[in-house]
Structures are given as C-alpha cells and as structure tokens.
PDB file of C-alpha atoms in Angstrom:
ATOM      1  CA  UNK A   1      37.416  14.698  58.384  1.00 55.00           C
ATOM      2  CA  UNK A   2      36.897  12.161  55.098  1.00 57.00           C
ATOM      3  CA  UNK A   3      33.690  13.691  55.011  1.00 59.00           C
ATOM      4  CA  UNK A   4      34.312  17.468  54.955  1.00 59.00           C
ATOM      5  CA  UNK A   5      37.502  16.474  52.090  1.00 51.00           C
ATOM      6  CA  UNK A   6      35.164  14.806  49.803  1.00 50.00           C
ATOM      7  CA  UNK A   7      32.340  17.375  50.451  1.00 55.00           C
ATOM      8  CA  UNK A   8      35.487  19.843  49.606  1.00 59.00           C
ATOM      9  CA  UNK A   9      36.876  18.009  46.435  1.00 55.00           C
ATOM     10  CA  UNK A  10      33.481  17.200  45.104  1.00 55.00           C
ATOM     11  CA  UNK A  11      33.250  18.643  41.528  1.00 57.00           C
ATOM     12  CA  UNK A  12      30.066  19.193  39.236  1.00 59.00           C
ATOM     13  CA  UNK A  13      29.268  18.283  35.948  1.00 55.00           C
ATOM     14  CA  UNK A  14      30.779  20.804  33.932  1.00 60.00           C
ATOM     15  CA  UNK A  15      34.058  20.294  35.861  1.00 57.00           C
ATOM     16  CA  UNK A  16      33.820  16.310  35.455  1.00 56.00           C
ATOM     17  CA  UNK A  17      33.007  16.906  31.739  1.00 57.00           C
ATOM     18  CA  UNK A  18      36.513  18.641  31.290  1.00 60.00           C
ATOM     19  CA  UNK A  19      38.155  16.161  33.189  1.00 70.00           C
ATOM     20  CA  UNK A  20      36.952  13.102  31.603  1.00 74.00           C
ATOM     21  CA  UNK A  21      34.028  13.110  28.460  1.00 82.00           C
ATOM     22  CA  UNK A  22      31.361  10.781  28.827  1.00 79.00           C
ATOM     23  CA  UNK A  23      32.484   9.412  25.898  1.00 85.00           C
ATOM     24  CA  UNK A  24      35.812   8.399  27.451  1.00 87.00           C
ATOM     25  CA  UNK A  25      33.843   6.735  30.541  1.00 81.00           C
ATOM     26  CA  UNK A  26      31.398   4.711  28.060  1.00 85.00           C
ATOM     27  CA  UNK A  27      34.032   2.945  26.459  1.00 89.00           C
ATOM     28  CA  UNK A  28      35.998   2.787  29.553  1.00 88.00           C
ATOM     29  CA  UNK A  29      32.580   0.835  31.017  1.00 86.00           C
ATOM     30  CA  UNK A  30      32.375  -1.306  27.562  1.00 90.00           C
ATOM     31  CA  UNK A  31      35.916  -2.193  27.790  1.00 92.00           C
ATOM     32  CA  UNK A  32      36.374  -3.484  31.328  1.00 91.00           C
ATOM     33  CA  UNK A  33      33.088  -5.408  30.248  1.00 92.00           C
ATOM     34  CA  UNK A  34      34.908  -7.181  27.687  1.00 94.00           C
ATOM     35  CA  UNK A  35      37.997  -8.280  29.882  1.00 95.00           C
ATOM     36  CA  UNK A  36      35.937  -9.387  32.730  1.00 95.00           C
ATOM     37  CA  UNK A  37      34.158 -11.563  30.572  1.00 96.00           C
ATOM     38  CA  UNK A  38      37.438 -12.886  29.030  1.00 97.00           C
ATOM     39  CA  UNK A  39      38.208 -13.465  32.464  1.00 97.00           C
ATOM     40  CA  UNK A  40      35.106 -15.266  33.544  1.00 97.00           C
ATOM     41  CA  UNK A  41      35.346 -17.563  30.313  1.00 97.00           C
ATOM     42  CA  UNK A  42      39.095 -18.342  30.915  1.00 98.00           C
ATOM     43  CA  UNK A  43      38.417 -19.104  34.375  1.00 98.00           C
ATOM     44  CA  UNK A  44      34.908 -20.998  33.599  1.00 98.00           C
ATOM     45  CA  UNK A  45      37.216 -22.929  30.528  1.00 98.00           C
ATOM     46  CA  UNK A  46      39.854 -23.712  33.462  1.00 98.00           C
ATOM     47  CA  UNK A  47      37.294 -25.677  36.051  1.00 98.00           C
ATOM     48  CA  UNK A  48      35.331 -26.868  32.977  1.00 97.00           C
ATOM     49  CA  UNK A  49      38.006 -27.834  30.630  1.00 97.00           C
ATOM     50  CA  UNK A  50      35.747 -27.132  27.428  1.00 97.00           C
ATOM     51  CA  UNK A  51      35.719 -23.918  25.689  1.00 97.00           C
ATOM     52  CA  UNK A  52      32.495 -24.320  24.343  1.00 97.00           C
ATOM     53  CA  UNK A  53      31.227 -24.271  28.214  1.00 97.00           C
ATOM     54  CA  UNK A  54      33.717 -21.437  29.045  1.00 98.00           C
ATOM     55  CA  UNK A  55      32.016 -19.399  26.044  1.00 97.00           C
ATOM     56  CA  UNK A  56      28.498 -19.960  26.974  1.00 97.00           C
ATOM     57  CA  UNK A  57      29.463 -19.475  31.182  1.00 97.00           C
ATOM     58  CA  UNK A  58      30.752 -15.955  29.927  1.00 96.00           C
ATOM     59  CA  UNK A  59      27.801 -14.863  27.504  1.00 95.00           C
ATOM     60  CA  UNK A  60      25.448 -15.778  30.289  1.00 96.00           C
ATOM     61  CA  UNK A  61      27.579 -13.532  32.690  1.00 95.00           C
ATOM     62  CA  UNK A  62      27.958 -10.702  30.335  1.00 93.00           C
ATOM     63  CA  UNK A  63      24.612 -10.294  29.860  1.00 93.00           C
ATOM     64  CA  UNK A  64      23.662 -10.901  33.428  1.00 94.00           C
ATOM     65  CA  UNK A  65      25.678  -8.421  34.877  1.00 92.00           C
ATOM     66  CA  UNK A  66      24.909  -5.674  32.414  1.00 90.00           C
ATOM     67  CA  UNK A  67      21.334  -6.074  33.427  1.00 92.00           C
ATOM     68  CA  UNK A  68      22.601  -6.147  37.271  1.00 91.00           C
ATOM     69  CA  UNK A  69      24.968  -3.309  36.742  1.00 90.00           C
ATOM     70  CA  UNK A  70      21.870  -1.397  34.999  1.00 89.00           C
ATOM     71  CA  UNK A  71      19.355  -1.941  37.854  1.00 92.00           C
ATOM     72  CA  UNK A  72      21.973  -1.196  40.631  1.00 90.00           C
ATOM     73  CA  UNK A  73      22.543   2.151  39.043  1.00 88.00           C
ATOM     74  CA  UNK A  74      18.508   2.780  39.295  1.00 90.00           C
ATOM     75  CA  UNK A  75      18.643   2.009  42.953  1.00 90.00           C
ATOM     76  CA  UNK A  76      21.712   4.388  43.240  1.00 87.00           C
ATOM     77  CA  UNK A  77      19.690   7.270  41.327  1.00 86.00           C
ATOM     78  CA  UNK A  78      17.037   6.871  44.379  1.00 89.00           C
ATOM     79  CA  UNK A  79      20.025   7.544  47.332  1.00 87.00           C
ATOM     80  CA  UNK A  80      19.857  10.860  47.761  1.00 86.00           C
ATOM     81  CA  UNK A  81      23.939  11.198  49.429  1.00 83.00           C
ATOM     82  CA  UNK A  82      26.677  12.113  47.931  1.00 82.00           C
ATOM     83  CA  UNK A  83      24.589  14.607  45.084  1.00 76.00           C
TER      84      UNK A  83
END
C-alpha cells in the first residue's frame, strides 16, 4: 500500500526542478551544515568548557561529515530502488 503511493507520487526531474531548483537544495544542504556544526561546537564547548576546544571539535566534524555525507551518496548512486 506505502509502496504502490510512493511508486504513484514519485515525480521526475523536470517535475522536481519546478518544485524546488537545485540551487534552492544546495544552499538548503550548506545551511543545515552550518547549524549542525554550531550545534556540535556549542554542545562540544558545553562538556569541554573551552571554546577554543568547542571550535576545533566542530571543524573536525564539519569536515568529517561532508566527506561521510559525500561517500554515502556514492554508495546510494549504486542502489538501484527507488529510481
């Protein structure tokens, strides 16, 4: 039942391009990337209690999860469901 409704709803590219520009979702990516890492060095400066650790827990994280982020989207580009 799920199934067949997304199989149903599922749009294509032109149709996602009209409904949000790629543009829009880049800086949508770039700007959740920014307040999780606020978040991570606010925490990090919490159970550290120095900023200077807090800034360097949260430029480690950044970078590390971009280059997560980028290989998990490789693997996803091998899965053949859901194209």
């Amino acid at each position: 039942m799920i199934l067949n409704q997304i199989i149903r709803n599922k749009s294509d590219y032109r149709t996602d391009i009209s409904s949000e520009k790629p543009l829009r979702s880049f800086l949508k990516s770039i700007s959740w990337r920014i307040v999780g890492t606020l978040d991570t060095i606010l925490i990090s400066w919490l159970v550290t209690g120095t900023l200077e650790m807090a800034f360097t827990i949260g430029s480690i994280e950044m970078i590390t999860k971009m280059i997560l982020y980028f290989f998990h989207e490789r693997l996803w580009n091998i899965i053949k469901w859901g194209k």
